[in-house]
mmCIF file of C-alpha atoms and ligand atoms in Angstrom:
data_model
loop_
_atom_site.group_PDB
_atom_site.id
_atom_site.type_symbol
_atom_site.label_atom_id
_atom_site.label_comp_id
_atom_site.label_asym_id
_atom_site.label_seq_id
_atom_site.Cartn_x
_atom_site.Cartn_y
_atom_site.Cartn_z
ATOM 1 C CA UNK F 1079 -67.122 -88.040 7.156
ATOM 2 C CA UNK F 1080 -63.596 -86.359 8.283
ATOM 3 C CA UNK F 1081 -64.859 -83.007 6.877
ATOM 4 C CA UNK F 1082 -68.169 -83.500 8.756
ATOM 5 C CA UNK F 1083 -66.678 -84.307 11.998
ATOM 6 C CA UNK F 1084 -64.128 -81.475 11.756
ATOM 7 C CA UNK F 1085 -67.113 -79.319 11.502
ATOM 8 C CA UNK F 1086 -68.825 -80.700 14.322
ATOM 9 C CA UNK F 1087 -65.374 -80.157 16.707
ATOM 10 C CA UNK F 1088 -65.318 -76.344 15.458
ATOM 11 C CA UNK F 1089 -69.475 -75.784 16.366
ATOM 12 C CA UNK F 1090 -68.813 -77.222 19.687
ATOM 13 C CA UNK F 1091 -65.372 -75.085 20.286
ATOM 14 C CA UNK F 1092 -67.343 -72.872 19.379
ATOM 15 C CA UNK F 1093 -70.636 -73.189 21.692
ATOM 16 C CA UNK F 1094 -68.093 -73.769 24.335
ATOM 17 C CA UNK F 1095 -66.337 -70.454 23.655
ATOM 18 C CA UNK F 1096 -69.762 -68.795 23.622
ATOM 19 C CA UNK F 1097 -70.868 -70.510 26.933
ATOM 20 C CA UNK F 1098 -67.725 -69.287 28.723
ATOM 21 C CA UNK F 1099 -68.075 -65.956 27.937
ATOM 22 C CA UNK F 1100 -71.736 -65.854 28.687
ATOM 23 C CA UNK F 1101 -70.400 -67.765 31.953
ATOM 24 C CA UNK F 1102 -67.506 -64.786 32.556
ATOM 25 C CA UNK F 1103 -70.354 -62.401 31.687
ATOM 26 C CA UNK F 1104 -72.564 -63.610 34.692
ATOM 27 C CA UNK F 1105 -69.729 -63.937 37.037
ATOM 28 C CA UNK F 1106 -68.303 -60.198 36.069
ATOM 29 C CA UNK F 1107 -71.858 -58.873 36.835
ATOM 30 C CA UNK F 1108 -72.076 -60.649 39.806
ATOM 31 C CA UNK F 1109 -68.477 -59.340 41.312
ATOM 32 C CA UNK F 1110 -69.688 -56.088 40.147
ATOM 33 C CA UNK F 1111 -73.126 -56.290 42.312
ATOM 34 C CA UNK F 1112 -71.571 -57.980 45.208
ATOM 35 C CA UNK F 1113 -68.778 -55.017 45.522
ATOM 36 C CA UNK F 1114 -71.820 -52.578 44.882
ATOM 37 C CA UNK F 1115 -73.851 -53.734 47.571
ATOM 38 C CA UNK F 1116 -70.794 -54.329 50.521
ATOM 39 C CA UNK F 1117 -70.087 -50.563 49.774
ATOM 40 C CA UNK F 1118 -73.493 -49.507 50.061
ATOM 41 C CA UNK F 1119 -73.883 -51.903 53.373
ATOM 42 C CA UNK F 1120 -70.791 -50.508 54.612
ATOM 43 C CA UNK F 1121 -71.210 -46.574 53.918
ATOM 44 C CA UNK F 1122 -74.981 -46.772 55.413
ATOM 45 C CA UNK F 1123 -73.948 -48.818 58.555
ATOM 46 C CA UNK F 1124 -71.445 -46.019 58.897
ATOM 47 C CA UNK F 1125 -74.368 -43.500 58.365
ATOM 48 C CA UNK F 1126 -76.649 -45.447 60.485
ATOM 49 C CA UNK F 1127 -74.568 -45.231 63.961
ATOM 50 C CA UNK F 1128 -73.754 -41.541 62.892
ATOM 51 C CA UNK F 1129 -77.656 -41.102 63.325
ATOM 52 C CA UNK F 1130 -77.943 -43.363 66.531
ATOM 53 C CA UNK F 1131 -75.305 -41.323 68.265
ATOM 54 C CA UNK F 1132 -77.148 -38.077 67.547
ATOM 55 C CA UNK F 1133 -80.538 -39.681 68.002
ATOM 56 C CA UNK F 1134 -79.258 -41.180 71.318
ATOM 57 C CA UNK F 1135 -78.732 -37.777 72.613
ATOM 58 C CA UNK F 1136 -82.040 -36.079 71.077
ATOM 59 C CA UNK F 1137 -83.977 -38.996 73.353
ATOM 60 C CA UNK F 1138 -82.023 -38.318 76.692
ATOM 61 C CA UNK F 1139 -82.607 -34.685 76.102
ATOM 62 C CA UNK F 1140 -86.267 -35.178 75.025
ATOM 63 C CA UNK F 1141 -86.601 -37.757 78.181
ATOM 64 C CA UNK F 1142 -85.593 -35.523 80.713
ATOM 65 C CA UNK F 1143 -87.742 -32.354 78.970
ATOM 66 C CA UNK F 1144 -91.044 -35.137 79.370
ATOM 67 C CA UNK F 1145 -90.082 -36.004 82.746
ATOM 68 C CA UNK F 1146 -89.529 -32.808 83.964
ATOM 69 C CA UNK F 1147 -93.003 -31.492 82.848
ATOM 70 C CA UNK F 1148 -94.743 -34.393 84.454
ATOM 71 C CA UNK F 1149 -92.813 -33.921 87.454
ATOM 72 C CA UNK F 1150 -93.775 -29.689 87.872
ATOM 73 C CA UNK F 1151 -97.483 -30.722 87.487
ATOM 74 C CA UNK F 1152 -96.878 -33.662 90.167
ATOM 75 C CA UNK F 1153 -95.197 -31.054 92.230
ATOM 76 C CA UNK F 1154 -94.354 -27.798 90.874
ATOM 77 C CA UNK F 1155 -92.333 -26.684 93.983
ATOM 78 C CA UNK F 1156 -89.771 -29.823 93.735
ATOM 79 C CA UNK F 1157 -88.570 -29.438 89.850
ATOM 80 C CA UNK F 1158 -84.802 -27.814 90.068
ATOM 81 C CA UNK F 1159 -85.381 -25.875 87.166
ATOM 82 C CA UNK F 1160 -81.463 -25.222 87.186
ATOM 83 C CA UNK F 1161 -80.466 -28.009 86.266
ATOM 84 C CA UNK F 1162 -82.687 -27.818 83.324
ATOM 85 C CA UNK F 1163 -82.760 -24.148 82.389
ATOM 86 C CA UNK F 1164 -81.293 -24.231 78.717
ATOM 87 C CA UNK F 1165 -83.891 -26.537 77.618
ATOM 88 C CA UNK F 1166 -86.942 -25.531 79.588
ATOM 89 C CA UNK F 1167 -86.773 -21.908 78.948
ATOM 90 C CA UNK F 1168 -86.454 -20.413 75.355
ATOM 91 C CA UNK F 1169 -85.110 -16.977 76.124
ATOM 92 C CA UNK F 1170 -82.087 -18.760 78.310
ATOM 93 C CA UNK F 1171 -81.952 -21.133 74.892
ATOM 94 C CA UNK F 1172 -81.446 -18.047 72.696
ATOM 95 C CA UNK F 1173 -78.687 -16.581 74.912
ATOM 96 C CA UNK F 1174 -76.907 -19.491 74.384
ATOM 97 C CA UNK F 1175 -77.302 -19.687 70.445
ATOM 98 C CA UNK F 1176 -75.850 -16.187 71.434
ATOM 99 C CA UNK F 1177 -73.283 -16.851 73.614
ATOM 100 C CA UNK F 1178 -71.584 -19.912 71.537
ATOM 101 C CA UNK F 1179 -70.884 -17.092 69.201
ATOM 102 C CA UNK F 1180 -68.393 -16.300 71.845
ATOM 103 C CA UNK F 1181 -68.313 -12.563 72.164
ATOM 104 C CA UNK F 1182 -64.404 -11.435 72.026
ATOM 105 C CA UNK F 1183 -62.354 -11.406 74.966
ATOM 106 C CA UNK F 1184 -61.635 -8.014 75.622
ATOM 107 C CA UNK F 1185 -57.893 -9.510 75.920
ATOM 108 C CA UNK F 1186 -57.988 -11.181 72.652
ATOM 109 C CA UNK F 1187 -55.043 -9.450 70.836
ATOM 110 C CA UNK F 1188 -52.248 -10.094 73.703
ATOM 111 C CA UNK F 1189 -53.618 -13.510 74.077
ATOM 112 C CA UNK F 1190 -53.113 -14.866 71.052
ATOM 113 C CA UNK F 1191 -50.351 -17.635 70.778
ATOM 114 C CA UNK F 1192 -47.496 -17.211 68.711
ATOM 115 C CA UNK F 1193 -45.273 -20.156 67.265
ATOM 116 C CA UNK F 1194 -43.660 -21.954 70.771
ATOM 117 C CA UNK F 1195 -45.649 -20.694 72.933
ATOM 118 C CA UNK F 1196 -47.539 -22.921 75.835
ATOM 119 C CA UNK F 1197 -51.119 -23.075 75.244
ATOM 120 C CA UNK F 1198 -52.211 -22.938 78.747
ATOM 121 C CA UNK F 1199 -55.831 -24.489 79.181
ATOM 122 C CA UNK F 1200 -58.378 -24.145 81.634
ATOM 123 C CA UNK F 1201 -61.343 -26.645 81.770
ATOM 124 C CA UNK F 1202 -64.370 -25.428 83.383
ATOM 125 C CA UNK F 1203 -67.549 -26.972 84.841
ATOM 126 C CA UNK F 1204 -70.925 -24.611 85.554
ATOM 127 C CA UNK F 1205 -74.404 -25.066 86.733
ATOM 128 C CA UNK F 1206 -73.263 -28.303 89.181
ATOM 129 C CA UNK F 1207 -73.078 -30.472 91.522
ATOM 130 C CA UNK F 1208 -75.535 -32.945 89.605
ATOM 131 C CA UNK F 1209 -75.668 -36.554 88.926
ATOM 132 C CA UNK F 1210 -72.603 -36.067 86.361
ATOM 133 C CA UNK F 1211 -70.038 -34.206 88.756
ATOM 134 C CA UNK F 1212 -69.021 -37.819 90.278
ATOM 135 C CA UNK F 1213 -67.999 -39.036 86.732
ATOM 136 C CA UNK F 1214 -66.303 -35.247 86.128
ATOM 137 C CA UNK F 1215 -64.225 -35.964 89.514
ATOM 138 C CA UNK F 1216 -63.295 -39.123 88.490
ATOM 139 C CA UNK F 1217 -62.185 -38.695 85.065
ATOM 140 C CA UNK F 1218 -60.116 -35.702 86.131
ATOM 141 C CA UNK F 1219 -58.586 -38.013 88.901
ATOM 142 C CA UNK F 1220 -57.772 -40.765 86.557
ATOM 143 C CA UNK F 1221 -55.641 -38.152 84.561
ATOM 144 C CA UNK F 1222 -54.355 -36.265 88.061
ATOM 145 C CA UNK F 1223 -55.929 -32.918 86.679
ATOM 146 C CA UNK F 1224 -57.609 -30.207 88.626
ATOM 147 C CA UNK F 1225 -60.412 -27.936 86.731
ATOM 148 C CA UNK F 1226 -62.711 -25.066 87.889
ATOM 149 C CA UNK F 1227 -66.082 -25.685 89.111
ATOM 150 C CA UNK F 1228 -68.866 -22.898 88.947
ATOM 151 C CA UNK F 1229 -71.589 -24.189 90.869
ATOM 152 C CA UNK F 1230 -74.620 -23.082 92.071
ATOM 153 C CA UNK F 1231 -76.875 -23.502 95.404
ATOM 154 C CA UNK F 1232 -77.832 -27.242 95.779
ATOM 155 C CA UNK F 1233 -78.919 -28.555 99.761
ATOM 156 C CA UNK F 1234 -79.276 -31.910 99.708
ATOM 157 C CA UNK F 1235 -76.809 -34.031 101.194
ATOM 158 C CA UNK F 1236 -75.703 -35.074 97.973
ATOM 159 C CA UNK F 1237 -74.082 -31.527 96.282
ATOM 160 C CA UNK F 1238 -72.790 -30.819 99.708
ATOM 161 C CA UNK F 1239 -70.760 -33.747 99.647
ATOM 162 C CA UNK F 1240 -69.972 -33.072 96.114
ATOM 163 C CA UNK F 1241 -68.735 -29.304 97.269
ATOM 164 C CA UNK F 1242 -66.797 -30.724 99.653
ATOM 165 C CA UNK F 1243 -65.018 -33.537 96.883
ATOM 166 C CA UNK F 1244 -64.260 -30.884 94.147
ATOM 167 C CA UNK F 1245 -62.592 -28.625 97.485
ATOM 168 C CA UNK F 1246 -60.408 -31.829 98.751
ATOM 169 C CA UNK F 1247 -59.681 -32.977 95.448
ATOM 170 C CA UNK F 1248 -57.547 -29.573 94.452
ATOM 171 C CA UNK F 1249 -60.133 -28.180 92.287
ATOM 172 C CA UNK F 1250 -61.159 -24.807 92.217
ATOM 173 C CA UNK F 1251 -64.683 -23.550 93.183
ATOM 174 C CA UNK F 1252 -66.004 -20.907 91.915
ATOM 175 C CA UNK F 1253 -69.668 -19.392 92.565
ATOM 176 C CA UNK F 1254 -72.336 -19.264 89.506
ATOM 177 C CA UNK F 1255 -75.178 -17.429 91.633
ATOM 178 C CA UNK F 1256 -77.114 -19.356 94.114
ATOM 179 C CA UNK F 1257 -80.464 -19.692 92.399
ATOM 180 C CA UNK F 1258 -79.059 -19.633 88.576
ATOM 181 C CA UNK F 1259 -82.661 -17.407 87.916
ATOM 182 C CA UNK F 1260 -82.384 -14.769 85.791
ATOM 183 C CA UNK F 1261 -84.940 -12.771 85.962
ATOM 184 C CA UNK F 1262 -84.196 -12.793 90.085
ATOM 185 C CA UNK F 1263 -80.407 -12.784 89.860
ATOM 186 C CA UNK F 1264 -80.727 -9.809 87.844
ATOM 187 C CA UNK F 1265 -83.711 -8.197 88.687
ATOM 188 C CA UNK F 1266 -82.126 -5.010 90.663
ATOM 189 C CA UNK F 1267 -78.166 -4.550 92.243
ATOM 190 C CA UNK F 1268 -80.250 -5.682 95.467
ATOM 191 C CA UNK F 1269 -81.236 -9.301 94.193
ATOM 192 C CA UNK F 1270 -77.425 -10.058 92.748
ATOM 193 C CA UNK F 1271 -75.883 -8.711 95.738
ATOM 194 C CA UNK F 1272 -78.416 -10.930 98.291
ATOM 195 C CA UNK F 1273 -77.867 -13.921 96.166
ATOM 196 C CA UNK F 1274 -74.202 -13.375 95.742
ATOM 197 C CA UNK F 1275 -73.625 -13.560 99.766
ATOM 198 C CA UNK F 1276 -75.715 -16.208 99.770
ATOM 199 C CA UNK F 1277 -73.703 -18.269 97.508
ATOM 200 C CA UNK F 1278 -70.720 -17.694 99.196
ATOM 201 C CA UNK F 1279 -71.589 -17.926 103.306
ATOM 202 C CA UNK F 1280 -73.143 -21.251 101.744
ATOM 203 C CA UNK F 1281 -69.865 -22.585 100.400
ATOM 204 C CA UNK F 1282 -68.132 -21.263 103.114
ATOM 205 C CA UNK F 1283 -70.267 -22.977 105.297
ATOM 206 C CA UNK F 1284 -70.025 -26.195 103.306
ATOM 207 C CA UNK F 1285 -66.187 -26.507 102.339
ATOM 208 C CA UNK F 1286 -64.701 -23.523 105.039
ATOM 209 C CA UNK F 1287 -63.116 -22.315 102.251
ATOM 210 C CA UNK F 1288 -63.709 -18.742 101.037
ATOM 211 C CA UNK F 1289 -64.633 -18.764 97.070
ATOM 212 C CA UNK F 1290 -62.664 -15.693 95.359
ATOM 213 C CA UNK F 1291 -64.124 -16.331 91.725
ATOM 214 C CA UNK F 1292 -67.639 -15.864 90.044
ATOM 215 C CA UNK F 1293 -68.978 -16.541 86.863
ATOM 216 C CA UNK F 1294 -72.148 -14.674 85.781
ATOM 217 C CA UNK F 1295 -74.603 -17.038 84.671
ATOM 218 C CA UNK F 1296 -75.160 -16.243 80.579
ATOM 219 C CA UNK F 1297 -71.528 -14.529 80.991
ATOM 220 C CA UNK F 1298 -70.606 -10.946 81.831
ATOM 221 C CA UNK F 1299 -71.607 -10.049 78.041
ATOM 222 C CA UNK F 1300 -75.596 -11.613 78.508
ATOM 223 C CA UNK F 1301 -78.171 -10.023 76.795
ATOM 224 C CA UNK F 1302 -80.887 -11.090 79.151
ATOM 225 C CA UNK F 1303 -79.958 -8.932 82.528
ATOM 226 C CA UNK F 1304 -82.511 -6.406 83.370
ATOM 227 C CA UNK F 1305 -80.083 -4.506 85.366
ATOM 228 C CA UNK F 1306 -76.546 -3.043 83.884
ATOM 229 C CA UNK F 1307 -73.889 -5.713 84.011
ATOM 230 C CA UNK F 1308 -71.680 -3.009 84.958
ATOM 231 C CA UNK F 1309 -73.193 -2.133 88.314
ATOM 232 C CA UNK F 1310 -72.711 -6.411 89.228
ATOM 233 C CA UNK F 1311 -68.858 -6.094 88.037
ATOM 234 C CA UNK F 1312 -68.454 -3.075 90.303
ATOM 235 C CA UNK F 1313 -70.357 -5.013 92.823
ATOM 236 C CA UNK F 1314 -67.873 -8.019 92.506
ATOM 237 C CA UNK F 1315 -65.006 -5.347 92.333
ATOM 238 C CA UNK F 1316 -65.519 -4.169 95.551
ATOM 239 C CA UNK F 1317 -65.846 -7.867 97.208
ATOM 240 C CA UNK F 1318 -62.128 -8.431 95.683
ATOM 241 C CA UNK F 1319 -63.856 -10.932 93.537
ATOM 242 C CA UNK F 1320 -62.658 -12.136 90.027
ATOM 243 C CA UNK F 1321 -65.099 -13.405 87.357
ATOM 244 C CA UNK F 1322 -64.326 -14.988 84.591
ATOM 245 C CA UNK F 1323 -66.127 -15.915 80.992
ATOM 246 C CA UNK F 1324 -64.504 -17.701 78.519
ATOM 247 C CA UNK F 1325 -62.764 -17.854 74.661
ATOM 248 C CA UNK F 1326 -63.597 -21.581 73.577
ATOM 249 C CA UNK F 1327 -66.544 -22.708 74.092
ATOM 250 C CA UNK F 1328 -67.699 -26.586 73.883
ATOM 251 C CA UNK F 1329 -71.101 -26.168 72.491
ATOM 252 C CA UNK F 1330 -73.044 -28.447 75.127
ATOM 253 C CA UNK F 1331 -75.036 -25.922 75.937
ATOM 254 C CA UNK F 1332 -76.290 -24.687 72.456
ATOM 255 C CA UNK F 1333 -79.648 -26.815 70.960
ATOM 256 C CA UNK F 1334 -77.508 -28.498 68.616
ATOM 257 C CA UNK F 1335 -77.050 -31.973 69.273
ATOM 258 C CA UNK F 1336 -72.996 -32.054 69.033
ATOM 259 C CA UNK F 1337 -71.711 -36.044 69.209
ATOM 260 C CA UNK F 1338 -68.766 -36.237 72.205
ATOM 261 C CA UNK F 1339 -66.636 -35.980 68.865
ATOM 262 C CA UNK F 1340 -68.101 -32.736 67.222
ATOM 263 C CA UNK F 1341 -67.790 -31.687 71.367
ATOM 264 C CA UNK F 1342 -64.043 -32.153 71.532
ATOM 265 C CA UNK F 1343 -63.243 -30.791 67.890
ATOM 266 C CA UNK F 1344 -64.936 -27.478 68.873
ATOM 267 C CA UNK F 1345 -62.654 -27.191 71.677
ATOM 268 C CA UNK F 1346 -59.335 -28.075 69.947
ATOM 269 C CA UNK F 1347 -60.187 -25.624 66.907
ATOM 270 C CA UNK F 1348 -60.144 -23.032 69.463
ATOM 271 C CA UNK F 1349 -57.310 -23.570 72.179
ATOM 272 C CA UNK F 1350 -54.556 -23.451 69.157
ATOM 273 C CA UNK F 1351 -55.901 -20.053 68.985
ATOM 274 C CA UNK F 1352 -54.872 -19.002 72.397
ATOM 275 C CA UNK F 1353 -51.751 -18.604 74.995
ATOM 276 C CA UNK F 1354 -54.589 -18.909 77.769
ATOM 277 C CA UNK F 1355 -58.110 -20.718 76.960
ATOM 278 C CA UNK F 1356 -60.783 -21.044 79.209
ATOM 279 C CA UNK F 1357 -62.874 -23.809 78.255
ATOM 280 C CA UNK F 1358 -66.937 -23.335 78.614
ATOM 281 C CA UNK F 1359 -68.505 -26.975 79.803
ATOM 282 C CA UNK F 1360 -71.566 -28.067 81.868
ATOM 283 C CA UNK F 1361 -72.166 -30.083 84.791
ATOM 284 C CA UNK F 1362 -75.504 -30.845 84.633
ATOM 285 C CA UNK F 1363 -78.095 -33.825 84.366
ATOM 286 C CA UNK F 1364 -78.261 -33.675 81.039
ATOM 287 C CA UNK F 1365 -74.824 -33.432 79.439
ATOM 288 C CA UNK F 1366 -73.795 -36.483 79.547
ATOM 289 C CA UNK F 1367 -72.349 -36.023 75.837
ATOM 290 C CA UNK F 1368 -69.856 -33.539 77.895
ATOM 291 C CA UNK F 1369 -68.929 -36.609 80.312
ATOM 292 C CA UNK F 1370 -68.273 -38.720 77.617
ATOM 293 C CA UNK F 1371 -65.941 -36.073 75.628
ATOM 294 C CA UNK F 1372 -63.932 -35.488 79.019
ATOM 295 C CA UNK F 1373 -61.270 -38.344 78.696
ATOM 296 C CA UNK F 1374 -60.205 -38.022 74.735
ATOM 297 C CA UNK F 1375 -61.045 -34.046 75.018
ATOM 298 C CA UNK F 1376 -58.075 -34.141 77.728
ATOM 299 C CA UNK F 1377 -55.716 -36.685 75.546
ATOM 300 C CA UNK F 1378 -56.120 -34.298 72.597
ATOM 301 C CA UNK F 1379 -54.788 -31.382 74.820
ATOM 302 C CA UNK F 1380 -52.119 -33.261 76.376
ATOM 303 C CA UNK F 1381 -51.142 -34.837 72.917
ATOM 304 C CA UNK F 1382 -50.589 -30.845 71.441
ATOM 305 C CA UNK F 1383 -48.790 -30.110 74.422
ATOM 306 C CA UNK F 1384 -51.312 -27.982 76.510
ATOM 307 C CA UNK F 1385 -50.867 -27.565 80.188
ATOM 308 C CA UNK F 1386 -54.344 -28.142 81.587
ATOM 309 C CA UNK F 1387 -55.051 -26.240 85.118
ATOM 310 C CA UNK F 1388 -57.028 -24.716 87.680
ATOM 311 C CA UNK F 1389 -58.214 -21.023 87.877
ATOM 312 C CA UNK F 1390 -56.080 -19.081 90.422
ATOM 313 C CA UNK F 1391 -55.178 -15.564 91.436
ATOM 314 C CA UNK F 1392 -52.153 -16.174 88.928
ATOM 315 C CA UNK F 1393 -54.656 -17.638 85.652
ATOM 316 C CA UNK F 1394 -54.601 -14.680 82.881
ATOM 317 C CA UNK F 1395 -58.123 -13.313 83.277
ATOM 318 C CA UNK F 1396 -61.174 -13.914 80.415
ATOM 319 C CA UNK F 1397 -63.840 -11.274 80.491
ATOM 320 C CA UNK F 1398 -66.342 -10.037 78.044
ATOM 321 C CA UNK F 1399 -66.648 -7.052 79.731
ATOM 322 C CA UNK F 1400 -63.482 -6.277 81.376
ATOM 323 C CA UNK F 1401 -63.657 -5.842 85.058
ATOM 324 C CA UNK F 1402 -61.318 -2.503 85.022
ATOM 325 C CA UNK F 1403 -63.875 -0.745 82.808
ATOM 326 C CA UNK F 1404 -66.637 -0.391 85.077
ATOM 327 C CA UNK F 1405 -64.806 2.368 87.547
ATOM 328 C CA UNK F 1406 -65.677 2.916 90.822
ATOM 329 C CA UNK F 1407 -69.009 4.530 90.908
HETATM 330 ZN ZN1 LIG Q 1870 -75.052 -21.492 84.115
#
């Protein structure tokens, strides 16, 4: 009876043994799926707004391209092709895939900062006024900062009010053509020189203040210009104007679809590069990826020590072409 009984304690030890470990077994695979899947949930949530940043922008972009076509048929005479001109016209798209290549600054070598030096940094705005330029202003205010503003010919009461803010705020305005047309602008010395004085009575008008510095739309170094950049830059020359292009671009005017982020990264792995760094950005209806990188695009300057300013006769001049080549006829 004892021997039997013993033998029924050990069986059930050991079914109980066996039952545990099955029991462990299930519970082990269980911890193993439920870590599996919170990874997976967290690394595609992570992927997943990634994706809804970029798509975000794709949409606005793709928006604004829709609207704009319905709006030319509506009216073909009211569409500000300006404001639009990277994404509406493929040649002015290609000079920009171009451009972000950033031709060299034909004072590269003495620019380049050694150890200690003060990177000094110059933000820059083309193409405006447009819807974004309050939001610029503002952001710039909240920091006390003054930029450089190449605009272009806007008459509605709007821009002219805008003109007038950037002007009483301490910015700098600089001109960017009047019509921002290409294949107008740089038709024959005749065109850039009647929509040069344009530009400037206009702003003059506007503000009362006299606008010493230009920036050739696609840059001094375009590939696009009909005419000889060279004849413009003697042009400019002889109006005691200064143009300027730039060493770091942002990238918001390229077709890639660069997060606020990827916007402020291509600036910073640029400006360490340089004693003097003038900053390509857009003000236009579009780039509102730009807006957004404007407040932790300025705390990442100020946090490696960069002095952020506004072009004057005194800024260290950027050209692709320098102005001293051209001579005088
Ligand atoms: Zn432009």
């Amino acid at each position: 009876m004892e021997d039997n009984s013993t033998k029924g304690l050990k069986r059930d030890r050991k079914r109980r043994q066996r039952i545990s470990r099955i029991r462990n077994g299930i519970i082990g695979i269980f911890g193993i799926w439920l870590v599996a899947s919170a990874y997976l949930c967290i690394t595609l949530t992570l992927r997943v707004n990634s994706l809804e940043e970029k798509l975000d922008y794709l949409l606005d972009n793709f928006t604004v391209s829709g609207q704009l076509e319905e709006e030319s048929k509506k009216n073909p005479s009211n569409v500000d092709e300006s404001a639009y001109f990277d994404l509406e016209n493929s040649t002015e798209s290609q000079m920009w895939e171009e451009t972000y290549a950033i031709p060299p600054a034909v004072n590269q070598q003495e620019n380049l900062a050694k150890e200690g030096d003060t990177h000094k940094v110059y933000l820059t705005f083309d193409d405006g006024p447009s819807s974004n330029t309050e939001q610029i202003l503002d952001i710039l205010k909240q920091y006390n900062l003054k930029a450089t503003f190449f605009v272009i010919g806007k008459e509605d009461e709007k821009s002219r009010a805008l003109y007038k803010r950037i002007v009483e705020e301490g910015h700098t305005l600089g001109m960017h053509s009047y019509s921002h047309k290409y294949s107008v602008l740089y038709e024959t010395e005749d065109t850039f020189e009647s929509d040069f004085s344009r530009i400037q009575n206009y702003l003059f008008e506007v503000t009362g203040q006299e606008c010493l510095f230009y920036r050739f739309p696609g840059g001094s170094s375009n590939h696009v210009s009909n005419t000889e950049m060279t004849k413009f830059i003697r042009y400019l020359n002889s109006q005691g104007i200064t143009y300027f292009d730039w060493n770091v671009s942002s990238g918001d005017a390229t077709s890639q679809a660069y997060t606020p982020k990827e916007l402020v990264s291509n600036v910073m792995d640029d400006v360490v590069k340089y004693k003097t760094s003038v900053v390509l950005m857009h003000d236009a209806e579009t780039k509102h990826t730009t807006v957004e990188a404007l407040a932790p695009m300025i705390e990442s300057l100020q946090g490696m020590g960069a002095e952020i300013l506004p072009i004057d006769e005194n800024t260290t001049v950027v050209q692709h072409i320098a102005a001293s080549s051209v001579g005088e006829q």
